[in-house]
Amino acid sequence: MTVLKPTNRPNDARFSCGPTKKRPGWELSALAAAPLGRTHRGGTPKARLAEAIERTAAILEIPDDYKVIITPASDTGAMEGAMWSMLGARGVDVLACDEFGGRWLIDARDELKPEGLTIHHAPYGVAPDYSKVDFKNDVVFTWNATAAGVRVTDGDWIKDDREGLTICDATSAAFAMELPWSKLDVTTFSWQKCMGGEAQHGIAILSPRARQRLREYRPSWPVPRILQLFEAGDETAKIYEGSTINTPSLLCTEDYLDALKWAAKEGGVSALIDRTQANFDALADWVEKTDWIDFLAKEPATRSQTSVTLKFSGKELEGKSEEERWAVSRRMGVLLDREEAAFDVIPHPKAPAGLRIWCGPTIDADDVVALGPWLDWAYHEALANPAD
Ligand SMILES: Cc1ncc(COP(=O)(O)O)c(C=O)c1O
């Protein structure tokens, strides 16, 4: 079947799941006022870090008794800081259904090895069984499994009277999905995901109980300085005013601030969630009317609205091996890139073949609508001409 090459390109071809597209209208000049070449320990630079913390809390509408810190090393730094600094006080349940949850699982199982570890693992496309979690234990999980396109639907499975802490990697969910703060003791994310900021800094949002753990408990294993969150146990700690664990990038901070100011102008987190949902709906309409593609997530309620992950479902690839399917994904990626119609829409390398399209808040719905015909074209072109 021949599908004609569309003429109407998305205005912006960046659909990568991370770093993601910057906010609409972003230009390098947005960073012109960054206080570069100065120490982060005082004056304007320190005020900028404090502002990033304040604006994060305001946009995400976190409860007054929760606190925000900036960590080194992106989301991984924030998650591993929480795991290394807090786990081991009681048993641990880890839930995982993709590469990223799998990393925390490996950290717990092979590195920290806490007593009483229970693993809840699900294959790509399926959510872990939340009903099996023991809330006497600490619970480590991922709100949106970016590589599988599978998300947690809500926090109803998390007990209000839990004894352990919930440690939630929310990197592709924060700013794009509703997060039930009262159910989350530690929530982490990076600047480059939903907000399209520059990479390398993480955020951890700490409940009063998480801070109590940091105040009262020291793990038996060594904790490298870069992962030590203990200071945050002190309610008056300087880390809450933007005194970071080590030297931050003031250019990245300026960029994150720019994204937060954009978010505020858009109308805050509910507006960002609406933008994300509109993008997802536009893509879902295309999936609905396209016979060669389907969602990887089996259960509709678990389908991520940000990292929308799709699998091939057409008769053309029936009976083909995973390697042959991946060849189609890769070829589509090359064709779309060459046409500057879509960049980076092939799945995470550890995921099944198909497509993965970022639909987070910085994407415009019109671009998602314009993308559909290009995907159709690229699929049929990849089948007809598997190589140049
Ligand atoms: C759910 C999730 N967790 C963790 C990571 C790793 O994050 P970082 O590279 O910010 O450390 C990613 C990156 O895509 C992710 O999507």
Short mmCIF file of C-alpha atoms and ligand atoms in Angstrom, two decimals:
data_model
loop_
_atom_site.label_atom_id
_atom_site.label_comp_id
_atom_site.label_asym_id
_atom_site.label_seq_id
_atom_site.Cartn_x
_atom_site.Cartn_y
_atom_site.Cartn_z
CA MET A 1 0.00 0.00 0.00
CA THR A 2 1.35 3.43 -0.91
CA VAL A 3 0.66 6.35 1.38
CA LEU A 4 1.46 9.76 -0.05
CA LYS A 5 3.96 11.88 1.83
CA PRO A 6 2.01 14.49 3.81
CA THR A 7 2.71 18.15 3.16
CA ASN A 8 1.76 19.63 6.53
CA ARG A 9 4.62 19.13 9.03
CA PRO A 10 4.34 19.59 12.80
CA ASN A 11 5.63 23.07 13.63
CA ASP A 12 8.07 21.43 16.02
CA ALA A 13 9.33 17.92 15.31
CA ARG A 14 10.62 17.25 18.84
CA PHE A 15 8.66 14.39 20.38
CA SER A 16 11.51 12.93 22.43
CA CYS A 17 10.72 11.39 25.83
CA GLY A 18 13.67 13.15 27.40
CA PRO A 19 15.15 15.61 27.33
CA THR A 20 11.81 16.79 26.03
CA LYS A 21 10.82 19.75 23.89
CA LYS A 22 11.16 23.11 25.57
CA ARG A 23 8.12 25.25 26.32
CA PRO A 24 6.43 26.94 23.35
CA GLY A 25 8.30 30.07 22.30
CA TRP A 26 11.52 29.20 24.14
CA GLU A 27 14.68 30.95 22.91
CA LEU A 28 18.21 30.95 24.24
CA SER A 29 17.73 34.62 25.14
CA ALA A 30 15.36 33.43 27.89
CA LEU A 31 18.54 32.62 29.85
CA ALA A 32 20.18 36.00 29.33
CA ALA A 33 19.70 37.09 32.95
CA ALA A 34 21.34 33.96 34.42
CA PRO A 35 23.82 35.04 37.14
CA LEU A 36 26.74 33.17 35.59
CA GLY A 37 30.31 33.20 36.84
CA ARG A 38 29.28 33.80 40.44
CA THR A 39 29.13 31.62 43.52
CA HIS A 40 25.89 29.77 44.20
CA ARG A 41 26.44 30.33 47.95
CA GLY A 42 24.93 33.77 48.21
CA GLY A 43 23.41 36.82 46.54
CA THR A 44 21.42 36.57 43.33
CA PRO A 45 22.48 32.98 42.46
CA LYS A 46 21.33 31.63 45.82
CA ALA A 47 18.10 33.61 45.53
CA ARG A 48 17.51 32.00 42.13
CA LEU A 49 17.90 28.51 43.64
CA ALA A 50 15.50 29.43 46.43
CA GLU A 51 13.07 30.77 43.83
CA ALA A 52 13.26 27.46 41.92
CA ILE A 53 12.28 25.65 45.14
CA GLU A 54 9.45 28.08 45.91
CA ARG A 55 8.04 28.04 42.41
CA THR A 56 8.19 24.22 42.26
CA ALA A 57 6.16 23.99 45.47
CA ALA A 58 3.66 26.61 44.25
CA ILE A 59 3.08 25.14 40.78
CA LEU A 60 2.76 21.58 42.09
CA GLU A 61 0.51 22.73 44.94
CA ILE A 62 2.37 20.67 47.49
CA PRO A 63 1.01 20.73 51.07
CA ASP A 64 2.46 23.36 53.44
CA ASP A 65 4.16 20.73 55.58
CA TYR A 66 6.03 19.16 52.64
CA LYS A 67 9.46 20.45 51.61
CA VAL A 68 11.38 20.62 48.34
CA ILE A 69 15.11 20.12 47.80
CA ILE A 70 17.32 20.29 44.72
CA THR A 71 19.62 17.29 44.30
CA PRO A 72 22.61 16.51 42.09
CA ALA A 73 22.47 14.02 39.23
CA SER A 74 18.96 14.44 37.93
CA ASP A 75 16.14 12.07 38.85
CA THR A 76 18.58 9.20 39.42
CA GLY A 77 20.43 11.33 41.97
CA ALA A 78 17.18 12.19 43.75
CA MET A 79 15.91 8.59 43.78
CA GLU A 80 19.22 7.01 44.78
CA GLY A 81 19.73 9.73 47.39
CA ALA A 82 16.38 8.76 48.93
CA MET A 83 17.08 5.04 48.68
CA TRP A 84 20.62 5.19 50.08
CA SER A 85 19.73 7.65 52.84
CA MET A 86 16.39 6.21 53.98
CA LEU A 87 16.04 2.49 53.23
CA GLY A 88 17.02 -0.31 55.60
CA ALA A 89 14.93 0.89 58.54
CA ARG A 90 12.26 -1.71 57.73
CA GLY A 91 11.38 -4.15 54.93
CA VAL A 92 11.14 -2.81 51.37
CA ASP A 93 8.65 -3.51 48.58
CA VAL A 94 9.87 -2.50 45.12
CA LEU A 95 7.50 -2.33 42.15
CA ALA A 96 8.77 -2.23 38.57
CA CYS A 97 7.46 -2.67 35.05
CA ASP A 98 10.11 -1.05 32.85
CA GLU A 99 13.77 -0.16 32.58
CA PHE A 100 13.55 2.71 35.08
CA GLY A 101 11.65 0.91 37.83
CA GLY A 102 14.05 -1.93 37.04
CA ARG A 103 16.98 0.29 38.01
CA TRP A 104 15.58 0.91 41.50
CA LEU A 105 14.87 -2.81 41.75
CA ILE A 106 18.52 -3.61 40.93
CA ASP A 107 19.72 -0.95 43.38
CA ALA A 108 17.68 -2.56 46.15
CA ARG A 109 18.33 -6.20 45.25
CA ASP A 110 22.00 -6.10 44.23
CA GLU A 111 23.47 -3.07 46.01
CA LEU A 112 21.59 -2.18 49.21
CA LYS A 113 20.17 -5.68 49.93
CA PRO A 114 17.89 -4.53 52.79
CA GLU A 115 16.37 -7.20 54.99
CA GLY A 116 12.82 -8.13 54.01
CA LEU A 117 12.94 -7.15 50.34
CA THR A 118 9.89 -8.05 48.21
CA ILE A 119 9.90 -7.49 44.45
CA HIS A 120 6.73 -6.92 42.40
CA HIS A 121 7.74 -7.10 38.77
CA ALA A 122 5.48 -6.90 35.71
CA PRO A 123 6.40 -7.26 32.02
CA TYR A 124 6.28 -4.34 29.56
CA GLY A 125 2.69 -3.20 29.01
CA VAL A 126 1.35 -4.46 32.33
CA ALA A 127 1.15 -2.63 35.68
CA PRO A 128 2.58 -4.34 38.78
CA ASP A 129 0.04 -5.82 41.21
CA TYR A 130 -0.36 -2.96 43.69
CA SER A 131 -2.74 -4.99 45.85
CA LYS A 132 0.19 -7.18 46.98
CA VAL A 133 2.12 -4.31 48.60
CA ASP A 134 2.79 -4.56 52.33
CA PHE A 135 2.57 -1.05 53.80
CA LYS A 136 4.46 -2.09 56.94
CA ASN A 137 7.40 -1.79 54.53
CA ASP A 138 8.88 1.12 52.65
CA VAL A 139 7.57 1.11 49.09
CA VAL A 140 9.65 2.14 46.06
CA PHE A 141 7.75 2.63 42.81
CA THR A 142 7.53 4.64 39.57
CA TRP A 143 4.42 6.73 38.89
CA ASN A 144 4.87 6.69 35.12
CA ALA A 145 7.01 3.93 33.63
CA THR A 146 8.42 6.07 30.82
CA ALA A 147 9.79 3.16 28.79
CA ALA A 148 6.58 1.10 28.96
CA GLY A 149 4.01 3.89 28.74
CA VAL A 150 2.30 2.44 31.82
CA ARG A 151 1.25 4.70 34.67
CA VAL A 152 -0.24 4.45 38.12
CA THR A 153 -3.89 5.46 37.79
CA ASP A 154 -4.36 6.93 41.28
CA GLY A 155 -3.17 6.66 44.86
CA ASP A 156 -6.12 4.71 46.22
CA TRP A 157 -3.96 1.58 46.67
CA ILE A 158 -1.65 3.45 49.07
CA LYS A 159 -2.76 3.20 52.70
CA ASP A 160 -3.27 6.42 54.66
CA ASP A 161 -2.09 4.67 57.84
CA ARG A 162 0.99 3.09 56.24
CA GLU A 163 3.93 2.40 58.55
CA GLY A 164 6.61 2.55 55.86
CA LEU A 165 7.46 5.41 53.52
CA THR A 166 6.40 5.63 49.88
CA ILE A 167 9.30 6.63 47.62
CA CYS A 168 7.92 7.58 44.22
CA ASP A 169 9.88 8.23 41.03
CA ALA A 170 7.53 10.71 39.35
CA THR A 171 9.88 11.97 36.70
CA SER A 172 7.58 11.75 33.68
CA ALA A 173 4.45 12.38 35.76
CA ALA A 174 5.15 15.52 37.84
CA PHE A 175 3.60 18.59 36.13
CA ALA A 176 1.55 16.35 33.80
CA MET A 177 -0.49 14.02 36.02
CA GLU A 178 -2.31 14.47 39.29
CA LEU A 179 -0.17 13.34 42.21
CA PRO A 180 -1.88 12.59 45.57
CA TRP A 181 0.62 14.24 47.88
CA SER A 182 -0.77 12.79 51.10
CA LYS A 183 0.09 9.31 49.75
CA LEU A 184 3.65 10.21 48.73
CA ASP A 185 6.48 10.58 51.24
CA VAL A 186 9.31 11.09 48.78
CA THR A 187 8.60 12.24 45.23
CA THR A 188 11.42 12.74 42.74
CA PHE A 189 11.79 14.08 39.22
CA SER A 190 14.21 15.81 36.88
CA TRP A 191 14.09 19.23 35.25
CA GLN A 192 14.36 17.95 31.68
CA LYS A 193 11.27 15.77 31.62
CA CYS A 194 7.79 17.33 31.76
CA MET A 195 9.18 20.89 31.97
CA GLY A 196 11.69 20.56 29.13
CA GLY A 197 14.45 22.07 31.28
CA GLU A 198 18.19 21.48 30.93
CA ALA A 199 19.34 18.22 32.52
CA GLN A 200 21.45 17.26 35.55
CA HIS A 201 19.44 18.43 38.51
CA GLY A 202 16.83 16.52 40.44
CA ILE A 203 14.07 17.46 42.83
CA ALA A 204 12.97 15.53 45.90
CA ILE A 205 9.75 16.47 47.70
CA LEU A 206 9.73 15.26 51.28
CA SER A 207 6.77 14.63 53.57
CA PRO A 208 7.09 15.22 57.33
CA ARG A 209 7.53 11.45 57.84
CA ALA A 210 10.30 11.30 55.25
CA ARG A 211 12.10 14.12 57.07
CA GLN A 212 11.62 12.33 60.38
CA ARG A 213 13.34 9.27 58.86
CA LEU A 214 16.25 11.44 57.76
CA ARG A 215 16.48 12.94 61.25
CA GLU A 216 16.24 9.75 63.27
CA TYR A 217 17.79 6.98 61.20
CA ARG A 218 21.21 6.18 59.73
CA PRO A 219 21.58 3.20 57.38
CA SER A 220 24.20 0.51 57.94
CA TRP A 221 25.67 0.89 54.45
CA PRO A 222 28.08 3.61 53.34
CA VAL A 223 26.36 6.62 51.74
CA PRO A 224 28.50 8.71 49.36
CA ARG A 225 28.28 12.43 50.07
CA ILE A 226 26.45 13.05 46.80
CA LEU A 227 23.58 10.78 47.96
CA GLN A 228 23.39 12.07 51.54
CA LEU A 229 20.02 13.70 52.15
CA PHE A 230 20.40 13.58 55.96
CA GLU A 231 20.68 17.35 56.28
CA ALA A 232 17.06 17.59 55.10
CA GLY A 233 16.01 15.98 58.40
CA ASP A 234 16.67 19.34 60.04
CA GLU A 235 13.58 21.49 59.47
CA THR A 236 15.65 24.66 59.28
CA ALA A 237 18.31 23.19 57.00
CA LYS A 238 19.96 25.50 54.51
CA ILE A 239 19.23 22.97 51.75
CA TYR A 240 15.62 24.25 51.86
CA GLU A 241 16.88 27.72 51.02
CA GLY A 242 18.77 26.53 47.98
CA SER A 243 22.12 25.56 49.53
CA THR A 244 22.62 22.53 47.35
CA ILE A 245 24.66 19.40 48.22
CA ASN A 246 27.32 20.40 45.69
CA THR A 247 27.78 23.07 43.04
CA PRO A 248 24.71 23.46 40.80
CA SER A 249 24.51 24.85 37.27
CA LEU A 250 23.13 28.37 37.39
CA LEU A 251 22.39 28.18 33.66
CA CYS A 252 20.22 25.08 34.19
CA THR A 253 18.57 26.77 37.17
CA GLU A 254 17.69 29.80 35.03
CA ASP A 255 16.21 27.50 32.41
CA TYR A 256 14.13 25.61 34.97
CA LEU A 257 12.90 28.94 36.34
CA ASP A 258 11.93 29.98 32.83
CA ALA A 259 9.86 26.79 32.47
CA LEU A 260 8.23 27.33 35.87
CA LYS A 261 7.29 30.91 34.95
CA TRP A 262 5.76 29.64 31.72
CA ALA A 263 3.82 27.04 33.73
CA ALA A 264 2.49 29.76 36.02
CA LYS A 265 1.36 31.86 33.04
CA GLU A 266 -0.38 28.82 31.54
CA GLY A 267 -2.43 28.52 34.73
CA GLY A 268 -0.44 26.12 36.91
CA VAL A 269 -0.47 22.38 37.20
CA SER A 270 -4.11 21.88 36.17
CA ALA A 271 -3.43 23.73 32.90
CA LEU A 272 -0.36 21.57 32.28
CA ILE A 273 -2.38 18.42 32.95
CA ASP A 274 -5.04 19.67 30.50
CA ARG A 275 -2.43 20.35 27.83
CA THR A 276 -1.02 16.84 28.28
CA GLN A 277 -4.47 15.25 28.13
CA ALA A 278 -5.31 17.16 24.93
CA ASN A 279 -2.08 15.88 23.35
CA PHE A 280 -2.81 12.34 24.44
CA ASP A 281 -6.39 12.54 23.14
CA ALA A 282 -5.15 13.76 19.75
CA LEU A 283 -2.75 10.83 19.50
CA ALA A 284 -5.34 8.36 20.81
CA ASP A 285 -7.76 9.49 18.03
CA TRP A 286 -5.11 8.63 15.47
CA VAL A 287 -4.37 5.25 17.11
CA GLU A 288 -8.09 4.49 17.13
CA LYS A 289 -8.45 4.96 13.38
CA THR A 290 -5.14 3.31 12.43
CA ASP A 291 -5.15 -0.45 11.94
CA TRP A 292 -1.40 -1.11 12.26
CA ILE A 293 -0.77 0.37 15.69
CA ASP A 294 -2.09 -0.09 19.23
CA PHE A 295 -1.18 0.89 22.78
CA LEU A 296 1.43 -1.27 24.50
CA ALA A 297 -0.39 -0.80 27.83
CA LYS A 298 -3.16 -3.38 27.81
CA GLU A 299 -5.39 -1.73 30.41
CA PRO A 300 -6.70 1.63 29.07
CA ALA A 301 -6.66 3.30 32.50
CA THR A 302 -2.93 2.61 32.84
CA ARG A 303 -1.97 4.27 29.54
CA SER A 304 0.52 7.05 30.09
CA GLN A 305 -0.56 10.44 28.77
CA THR A 306 3.07 11.62 28.58
CA SER A 307 5.28 8.82 27.24
CA VAL A 308 2.71 7.32 24.88
CA THR A 309 4.07 3.90 23.96
CA LEU A 310 2.65 2.02 20.99
CA LYS A 311 3.14 -1.44 19.50
CA PHE A 312 2.73 -2.71 15.94
CA SER A 313 -0.56 -4.53 15.52
CA GLY A 314 -1.01 -4.71 11.73
CA LYS A 315 -1.19 -7.86 9.64
CA GLU A 316 1.96 -6.76 7.77
CA LEU A 317 4.15 -7.66 10.76
CA GLU A 318 2.20 -10.69 11.97
CA GLY A 319 4.54 -13.58 12.74
CA LYS A 320 7.64 -11.38 12.38
CA SER A 321 10.43 -11.59 14.98
CA GLU A 322 11.09 -8.82 17.49
CA GLU A 323 14.28 -7.98 15.60
CA GLU A 324 12.31 -7.59 12.33
CA ARG A 325 9.80 -5.35 14.10
CA TRP A 326 12.58 -3.25 15.59
CA ALA A 327 14.02 -2.85 12.07
CA VAL A 328 10.71 -1.21 11.09
CA SER A 329 10.82 1.09 14.14
CA ARG A 330 14.37 2.14 13.39
CA ARG A 331 13.65 2.71 9.71
CA MET A 332 10.62 4.83 10.59
CA GLY A 333 12.84 6.82 12.91
CA VAL A 334 15.35 7.49 10.11
CA LEU A 335 12.65 8.49 7.61
CA LEU A 336 10.85 10.82 10.00
CA ASP A 337 14.09 12.39 11.15
CA ARG A 338 15.22 12.97 7.57
CA GLU A 339 11.92 14.67 6.74
CA GLU A 340 12.14 16.70 9.97
CA ALA A 341 8.60 15.54 10.68
CA ALA A 342 9.36 13.81 14.00
CA PHE A 343 12.54 13.31 16.00
CA ASP A 344 13.19 10.49 18.48
CA VAL A 345 9.88 8.63 18.25
CA ILE A 346 11.26 5.11 18.43
CA PRO A 347 10.82 3.30 21.79
CA HIS A 348 13.36 3.03 24.59
CA PRO A 349 15.97 0.47 23.45
CA LYS A 350 14.95 -1.98 26.21
CA ALA A 351 11.24 -1.83 25.25
CA PRO A 352 9.33 -3.80 22.59
CA ALA A 353 9.35 -2.47 19.00
CA GLY A 354 6.81 0.18 18.03
CA LEU A 355 6.73 3.93 18.63
CA ARG A 356 7.00 6.19 21.66
CA ILE A 357 5.73 9.74 21.38
CA TRP A 358 6.08 12.36 24.07
CA CYS A 359 2.80 14.16 24.73
CA GLY A 360 3.78 16.13 27.84
CA PRO A 361 2.76 19.71 28.61
CA THR A 362 5.35 21.48 26.44
CA ILE A 363 4.00 19.81 23.27
CA ASP A 364 1.25 21.51 21.23
CA ALA A 365 -1.82 19.43 20.32
CA ASP A 366 -1.79 20.76 16.72
CA ASP A 367 1.63 19.19 16.29
CA VAL A 368 0.35 15.83 17.50
CA VAL A 369 -2.54 16.07 15.01
CA ALA A 370 -0.09 16.88 12.20
CA LEU A 371 2.12 13.95 13.23
CA GLY A 372 -0.41 11.15 12.57
CA PRO A 373 -0.27 11.23 8.73
CA TRP A 374 3.55 11.28 8.89
CA LEU A 375 3.58 8.14 11.01
CA ASP A 376 1.28 6.45 8.49
CA TRP A 377 3.55 7.47 5.66
CA ALA A 378 6.72 6.36 7.46
CA TYR A 379 5.29 2.95 8.37
CA HIS A 380 4.31 2.08 4.84
CA GLU A 381 7.49 3.56 3.43
CA ALA A 382 9.56 1.49 5.91
CA LEU A 383 7.78 -1.69 4.78
CA ALA A 384 8.14 -0.87 1.07
CA ASN A 385 11.77 0.38 1.31
CA PRO A 386 13.44 -1.15 4.37
CA ALA A 387 16.81 0.43 3.42
CA ASP A 388 18.12 3.29 1.27
C1 LIG B 1 10.70 7.14 35.11
C2 LIG B 1 12.14 7.52 34.97
N1 LIG B 1 12.95 7.34 36.00
C3 LIG B 1 14.25 7.68 35.93
C4 LIG B 1 14.81 8.20 34.79
C5 LIG B 1 16.26 8.56 34.75
O1 LIG B 1 16.28 9.89 34.93
P1 LIG B 1 17.57 10.84 34.90
O2 LIG B 1 18.25 10.60 33.60
O3 LIG B 1 16.94 12.17 35.04
O4 LIG B 1 18.40 10.46 36.06
C6 LIG B 1 13.99 8.40 33.69
C7 LIG B 1 14.55 8.96 32.44
O5 LIG B 1 13.95 8.97 31.40
C8 LIG B 1 12.63 8.07 33.77
O6 LIG B 1 11.81 8.27 32.73
#
